[in-house]
Each structure stands twice: as C-alpha cells, then as structure tokens.
PDB file of C-alpha atoms in Angstrom:
ATOM      1  CA  MET A   1     -24.524 -91.131 -17.557  1.00  0.00           C
ATOM      2  CA  ILE A   2     -23.988 -93.879 -16.221  1.00  0.00           C
ATOM      3  CA  GLY A   3     -20.553 -93.799 -13.854  1.00  0.00           C
ATOM      4  CA  ILE A   4     -18.254 -96.663 -12.923  1.00  0.00           C
ATOM      5  CA  LEU A   5     -19.942 -97.715  -9.251  1.00  0.00           C
ATOM      6  CA  PRO A   6     -22.218-100.199 -10.156  1.00  0.00           C
ATOM      7  CA  VAL A   7     -19.781-102.141 -12.074  1.00  0.00           C
ATOM      8  CA  LEU A   8     -17.030-101.672  -8.736  1.00  0.00           C
ATOM      9  CA  ARG A   9     -20.467-102.638  -6.790  1.00  0.00           C
ATOM     10  CA  GLU A  10     -20.821-105.576  -8.984  1.00  0.00           C
ATOM     11  CA  MET A  11     -16.789-106.572  -8.443  1.00  0.00           C
ATOM     12  CA  PHE A  12     -16.879-106.438  -5.046  1.00  0.00           C
ATOM     13  CA  PRO A  13     -20.004-106.740  -3.699  1.00  0.00           C
ATOM     14  CA  GLY A  14     -21.083-105.827   0.429  1.00  0.00           C
ATOM     15  CA  LYS A  15     -17.676-104.096   0.434  1.00  0.00           C
ATOM     16  CA  ALA A  16     -17.888-100.466   1.470  1.00  0.00           C
ATOM     17  CA  MET A  17     -14.535-100.343   1.716  1.00  0.00           C
ATOM     18  CA  LEU A  18     -11.653-101.076  -0.860  1.00  0.00           C
ATOM     19  CA  THR A  19      -7.751-102.225  -0.674  1.00  0.00           C
ATOM     20  CA  VAL A  20      -5.053-101.542  -2.281  1.00  0.00           C
ATOM     21  CA  GLU A  21      -4.946-105.482  -4.136  1.00  0.00           C
ATOM     22  CA  ASP A  22      -8.492-104.521  -4.880  1.00  0.00           C
ATOM     23  CA  VAL A  23      -7.659-101.199  -6.403  1.00  0.00           C
ATOM     24  CA  ALA A  24      -5.203-102.770  -8.780  1.00  0.00           C
ATOM     25  CA  GLN A  25      -7.651-105.363  -9.485  1.00  0.00           C
ATOM     26  CA  VAL A  26      -9.978-101.986 -10.699  1.00  0.00           C
ATOM     27  CA  LEU A  27      -6.874-100.608 -12.393  1.00  0.00           C
ATOM     28  CA  ASN A  28      -6.073-103.827 -14.288  1.00  0.00           C
ATOM     29  CA  ARG A  29      -2.841-104.329 -12.567  1.00  0.00           C
ATOM     30  CA  THR A  30      -1.499-107.874 -11.549  1.00  0.00           C
ATOM     31  CA  GLY A  31       1.758-109.257  -9.948  1.00  0.00           C
ATOM     32  CA  ALA A  32       3.787-107.481  -7.155  1.00  0.00           C
ATOM     33  CA  GLY A  33       5.070-104.449  -9.709  1.00  0.00           C
ATOM     34  CA  GLY A  34       1.087-103.840  -9.875  1.00  0.00           C
ATOM     35  CA  TYR A  35       0.519-103.719  -6.442  1.00  0.00           C
ATOM     36  CA  GLU A  36       3.810-101.393  -5.438  1.00  0.00           C
ATOM     37  CA  GLN A  37       2.884 -99.228  -8.170  1.00  0.00           C
ATOM     38  CA  THR A  38      -0.794 -99.152  -7.191  1.00  0.00           C
ATOM     39  CA  ARG A  39       0.133 -98.193  -3.335  1.00  0.00           C
ATOM     40  CA  ASP A  40       2.707 -95.595  -4.510  1.00  0.00           C
ATOM     41  CA  GLN A  41       0.331 -93.718  -6.567  1.00  0.00           C
ATOM     42  CA  LEU A  42      -2.271 -94.098  -3.529  1.00  0.00           C
ATOM     43  CA  SER A  43       0.307 -92.640  -0.985  1.00  0.00           C
ATOM     44  CA  ARG A  44       1.195 -89.484  -3.566  1.00  0.00           C
ATOM     45  CA  GLY A  45      -2.612 -88.919  -4.073  1.00  0.00           C
ATOM     46  CA  LEU A  46      -2.456 -89.927  -7.850  1.00  0.00           C
ATOM     47  CA  ILE A  47      -5.189 -92.067  -7.828  1.00  0.00           C
ATOM     48  CA  VAL A  48      -7.789 -90.908  -5.063  1.00  0.00           C
ATOM     49  CA  PRO A  49      -6.539 -86.882  -4.075  1.00  0.00           C
ATOM     50  CA  GLY A  50      -6.288 -86.460  -0.232  1.00  0.00           C
ATOM     51  CA  LEU A  51      -7.044 -89.933   0.856  1.00  0.00           C
ATOM     52  CA  ARG A  52      -5.235 -91.189   4.045  1.00  0.00           C
ATOM     53  CA  LYS A  53      -4.455 -95.014   6.042  1.00  0.00           C
ATOM     54  CA  PHE A  54      -6.884 -95.838   7.757  1.00  0.00           C
ATOM     55  CA  GLY A  55      -5.542 -98.051  11.223  1.00  0.00           C
ATOM     56  CA  GLY A  56      -1.649 -98.483   8.881  1.00  0.00           C
ATOM     57  CA  SER A  57      -3.790 -99.332   5.833  1.00  0.00           C
ATOM     58  CA  TRP A  58      -5.084 -98.174   2.707  1.00  0.00           C
ATOM     59  CA  LEU A  59      -8.570 -98.601   2.563  1.00  0.00           C
ATOM     60  CA  VAL A  60     -10.395 -96.535  -0.160  1.00  0.00           C
ATOM     61  CA  PRO A  61     -14.086 -95.820  -0.162  1.00  0.00           C
ATOM     62  CA  ILE A  62     -15.978 -97.322  -3.691  1.00  0.00           C
ATOM     63  CA  THR A  63     -17.808 -94.224  -3.772  1.00  0.00           C
ATOM     64  CA  THR A  64     -14.486 -92.274  -3.623  1.00  0.00           C
ATOM     65  CA  LEU A  65     -12.808 -93.917  -6.342  1.00  0.00           C
ATOM     66  CA  ALA A  66     -15.593 -94.478  -8.811  1.00  0.00           C
ATOM     67  CA  ALA A  67     -15.793 -90.459  -8.380  1.00  0.00           C
ATOM     68  CA  ALA A  68     -12.531 -90.361  -8.912  1.00  0.00           C
ATOM     69  CA  LEU A  69     -12.023 -92.724 -12.210  1.00  0.00           C
ATOM     70  CA  ASP A  70     -15.612 -90.978 -13.113  1.00  0.00           C
ATOM     71  CA  GLY A  71     -13.358 -87.537 -13.175  1.00  0.00           C
ATOM     72  CA  LEU A  72     -10.509 -89.015 -15.058  1.00  0.00           C
ATOM     73  CA  VAL A  73     -13.703 -89.625 -18.718  1.00  0.00           C
ATOM     74  CA  GLN A  74     -15.503 -87.678 -20.059  1.00  0.00           C
ATOM     75  CA  THR A  75     -18.759 -88.524 -22.314  1.00  0.00           C
ATOM     76  CA  ASP A  76     -19.945 -87.378 -25.642  1.00  0.00           C
ATOM     77  CA  VAL A  77     -23.656 -86.615 -26.289  1.00  0.00           C
ATOM     78  CA  THR A  78     -23.799 -90.180 -28.454  1.00  0.00           C
ATOM     79  CA  GLY A  79     -22.637 -92.099 -24.881  1.00  0.00           C
ATOM     80  CA  ARG A  80     -18.920 -92.572 -26.128  1.00  0.00           C
ATOM     81  CA  SER A  81     -16.433 -92.237 -23.316  1.00  0.00           C
ATOM     82  CA  SER A  82     -13.034 -91.031 -24.004  1.00  0.00           C
ATOM     83  CA  PRO A  83     -10.415 -89.847 -21.700  1.00  0.00           C
ATOM     84  CA  LYS A  84     -10.165 -86.506 -19.827  1.00  0.00           C
ATOM     85  CA  PRO A  85      -6.845 -84.801 -20.843  1.00  0.00           C
ATOM     86  CA  LEU A  86      -5.429 -83.374 -17.976  1.00  0.00           C
ATOM     87  CA  ALA A  87      -3.160 -79.912 -17.125  1.00  0.00           C
ATOM     88  CA  ALA A  88      -0.079 -79.952 -18.220  1.00  0.00           C
ATOM     89  CA  THR A  89       2.425 -78.958 -16.061  1.00  0.00           C
ATOM     90  CA  HIS A  90       5.733 -77.010 -17.282  1.00  0.00           C
ATOM     91  CA  THR A  91       8.671 -76.301 -15.152  1.00  0.00           C
ATOM     92  CA  VAL A  92      10.983 -74.569 -15.385  1.00  0.00           C
ATOM     93  CA  VAL A  93      14.532 -75.942 -14.160  1.00  0.00           C
ATOM     94  CA  SER A  94      16.779 -73.153 -14.510  1.00  0.00           C
ATOM     95  CA  ALA A  95      17.838 -70.603 -16.893  1.00  0.00           C
ATOM     96  CA  GLU A  96      21.485 -70.605 -16.930  1.00  0.00           C
ATOM     97  CA  PRO A  97      23.433 -72.554 -19.213  1.00  0.00           C
ATOM     98  CA  LEU A  98      24.404 -76.508 -18.846  1.00  0.00           C
ATOM     99  CA  ILE A  99      28.180 -77.012 -17.054  1.00  0.00           C
ATOM    100  CA  PRO A 100      29.787 -80.399 -17.249  1.00  0.00           C
ATOM    101  CA  ARG A 101      30.555 -81.763 -14.248  1.00  0.00           C
ATOM    102  CA  ARG A 102      33.073 -84.566 -15.025  1.00  0.00           C
ATOM    103  CA  THR A 103      36.706 -83.657 -15.126  1.00  0.00           C
ATOM    104  CA  GLY A 104      38.811 -85.507 -17.996  1.00  0.00           C
ATOM    105  CA  ARG A 105      38.367 -85.247 -21.142  1.00  0.00           C
ATOM    106  CA  MET A 106      35.634 -84.872 -23.180  1.00  0.00           C
ATOM    107  CA  PRO A 107      34.602 -86.456 -26.197  1.00  0.00           C
ATOM    108  CA  ASN A 108      34.347 -84.405 -28.990  1.00  0.00           C
ATOM    109  CA  ARG A 109      30.868 -85.031 -30.215  1.00  0.00           C
ATOM    110  CA  ALA A 110      29.845 -84.454 -26.484  1.00  0.00           C
ATOM    111  CA  LYS A 111      31.659 -81.117 -26.589  1.00  0.00           C
ATOM    112  CA  GLN A 112      29.890 -80.206 -29.712  1.00  0.00           C
ATOM    113  CA  ARG A 113      26.513 -81.387 -28.382  1.00  0.00           C
ATOM    114  CA  LEU A 114      27.020 -79.689 -25.239  1.00  0.00           C
ATOM    115  CA  GLU A 115      28.158 -76.387 -27.209  1.00  0.00           C
ATOM    116  CA  LEU A 116      24.555 -76.464 -28.713  1.00  0.00           C
ATOM    117  CA  GLN A 117      22.752 -76.239 -25.706  1.00  0.00           C
ATOM    118  CA  GLN A 118      24.511 -73.620 -24.206  1.00  0.00           C
ATOM    119  CA  THR A 119      24.052 -71.518 -27.386  1.00  0.00           C
ATOM    120  CA  ARG A 120      20.655 -72.218 -27.032  1.00  0.00           C
ATOM    121  CA  ALA A 121      20.402 -71.953 -23.440  1.00  0.00           C
ATOM    122  CA  CYS A 122      21.839 -68.110 -23.803  1.00  0.00           C
ATOM    123  CA  LEU A 123      19.442 -67.271 -26.982  1.00  0.00           C
ATOM    124  CA  PHE A 124      15.503 -69.057 -25.028  1.00  0.00           C
ATOM    125  CA  TRP A 125      15.087 -66.215 -22.502  1.00  0.00           C
ATOM    126  CA  PRO A 126      16.278 -63.406 -24.879  1.00  0.00           C
ATOM    127  CA  LEU A 127      13.998 -64.481 -27.474  1.00  0.00           C
ATOM    128  CA  VAL A 128      11.240 -64.916 -24.981  1.00  0.00           C
ATOM    129  CA  LEU A 129      11.280 -61.931 -23.465  1.00  0.00           C
ATOM    130  CA  SER A 130      11.728 -59.512 -26.622  1.00  0.00           C
ATOM    131  CA  THR A 131       8.508 -61.092 -28.120  1.00  0.00           C
ATOM    132  CA  LEU A 132       6.429 -59.792 -24.997  1.00  0.00           C
ATOM    133  CA  ARG A 133       5.163 -55.967 -25.261  1.00  0.00           C
ATOM    134  CA  LYS A 134       6.979 -53.796 -22.573  1.00  0.00           C
ATOM    135  CA  TRP A 135       3.532 -52.892 -20.735  1.00  0.00           C
ATOM    136  CA  GLN A 136       3.154 -56.375 -20.366  1.00  0.00           C
ATOM    137  CA  LEU A 137       6.975 -56.745 -18.928  1.00  0.00           C
ATOM    138  CA  ASP A 138       6.402 -52.836 -16.903  1.00  0.00           C
ATOM    139  CA  ALA A 139       3.480 -54.469 -15.125  1.00  0.00           C
ATOM    140  CA  ALA A 140       4.671 -57.987 -14.447  1.00  0.00           C
ATOM    141  CA  LEU A 141       7.387 -56.771 -12.644  1.00  0.00           C
ATOM    142  CA  PRO A 142       7.918 -54.674 -10.031  1.00  0.00           C
ATOM    143  CA  PRO A 143       9.728 -51.086 -10.155  1.00  0.00           C
ATOM    144  CA  PRO A 144      13.480 -50.479 -10.159  1.00  0.00           C
ATOM    145  CA  ALA A 145      14.503 -49.298  -6.080  1.00  0.00           C
ATOM    146  CA  VAL A 146      15.636 -45.659  -5.919  1.00  0.00           C
ATOM    147  CA  ARG A 147      19.048 -45.298  -4.430  1.00  0.00           C
ATOM    148  CA  GLN A 148      19.277 -42.119  -2.168  1.00  0.00           C
ATOM    149  CA  PRO A 149      21.910 -40.750  -1.510  1.00  0.00           C
ATOM    150  CA  ARG A 150      23.485 -40.281   1.426  1.00  0.00           C
ATOM    151  CA  LYS A 151      23.855 -37.428   3.997  1.00  0.00           C
ATOM    152  CA  ARG A 152      27.040 -36.570   5.142  1.00  0.00           C
ATOM    153  CA  PHE A 153      27.104 -34.013   8.690  1.00  0.00           C
TER     154      PHE A 153
END
C-alpha cells in the first residue's frame, strides 16, 4: 500500500514540519475559515491526536500527518481506497422528561410536541430495561444495601 507521505513530500519539498496553513492546504481548505477550522481541529486533537504547540504555534511533523491521514482510509485487495468507518459515540444526556424553561403561554402545537416527547422519554427506559434479562441486570448492578436494625441500650 502506498501512503500519502510521498504526496506530502512532493507538495512540501524539504519541509519536515508543516504549519497550520500547510495542513489546511493538504485538507483543501481555503481562506480564513479554512485556517480557523484547521487550527481549531489541531488544538482539539481531531486531525493529529496528541499534537502540541512548538514555540507558541502549531507545527505538525509531516510523517505524523501522513500517518494520521493514512489511518483514515482503508485499501481493499484491488487497491481502491475508501474512508474508514469511524467509531460511533453515543451519549445519553438525561432520561428525565423535558421540562419547558419558558414562562408564559405556549402555542398548542409546541405543547402537544412537548407532551409527546415527555411520553416517549417516560416509556423509553422501562422498555429498554424490560428487554434485558434479569441475570444481566443482577450482574451489572451492585447488590442492595441491607439495613441493620439499631441496638438500643
């Protein structure tokens, strides 16, 4: 498999470290918005995980960028490349029903939509828990605390 490193070396001959502008050019981002987006993603570790600033500015080793970009594609046996599927992240924010924070009169449609959301939220977790087998829940949850009666003297 041929990686992207030869392409990067051809784009930036003699450079071992790339600036934010260079990385934005590699990612085909132009203008101030592209620079800002690239700098933001570098600072959050989305393009190259674990990258740190050198002397107050983002400098990306060309080999590290090539490895990070090569990790985003997969090549099949015919030599065709395609994007790798990214790991899905699921976050449960709250199992509580939504409560409106506004005061005053709500339009009827908004009220009906809110009631539907609250009903769905109240039915969701009991449905999930009812589908799990009892032994899975017993293994996952700690045993209930046994309360000892107080001794009186």
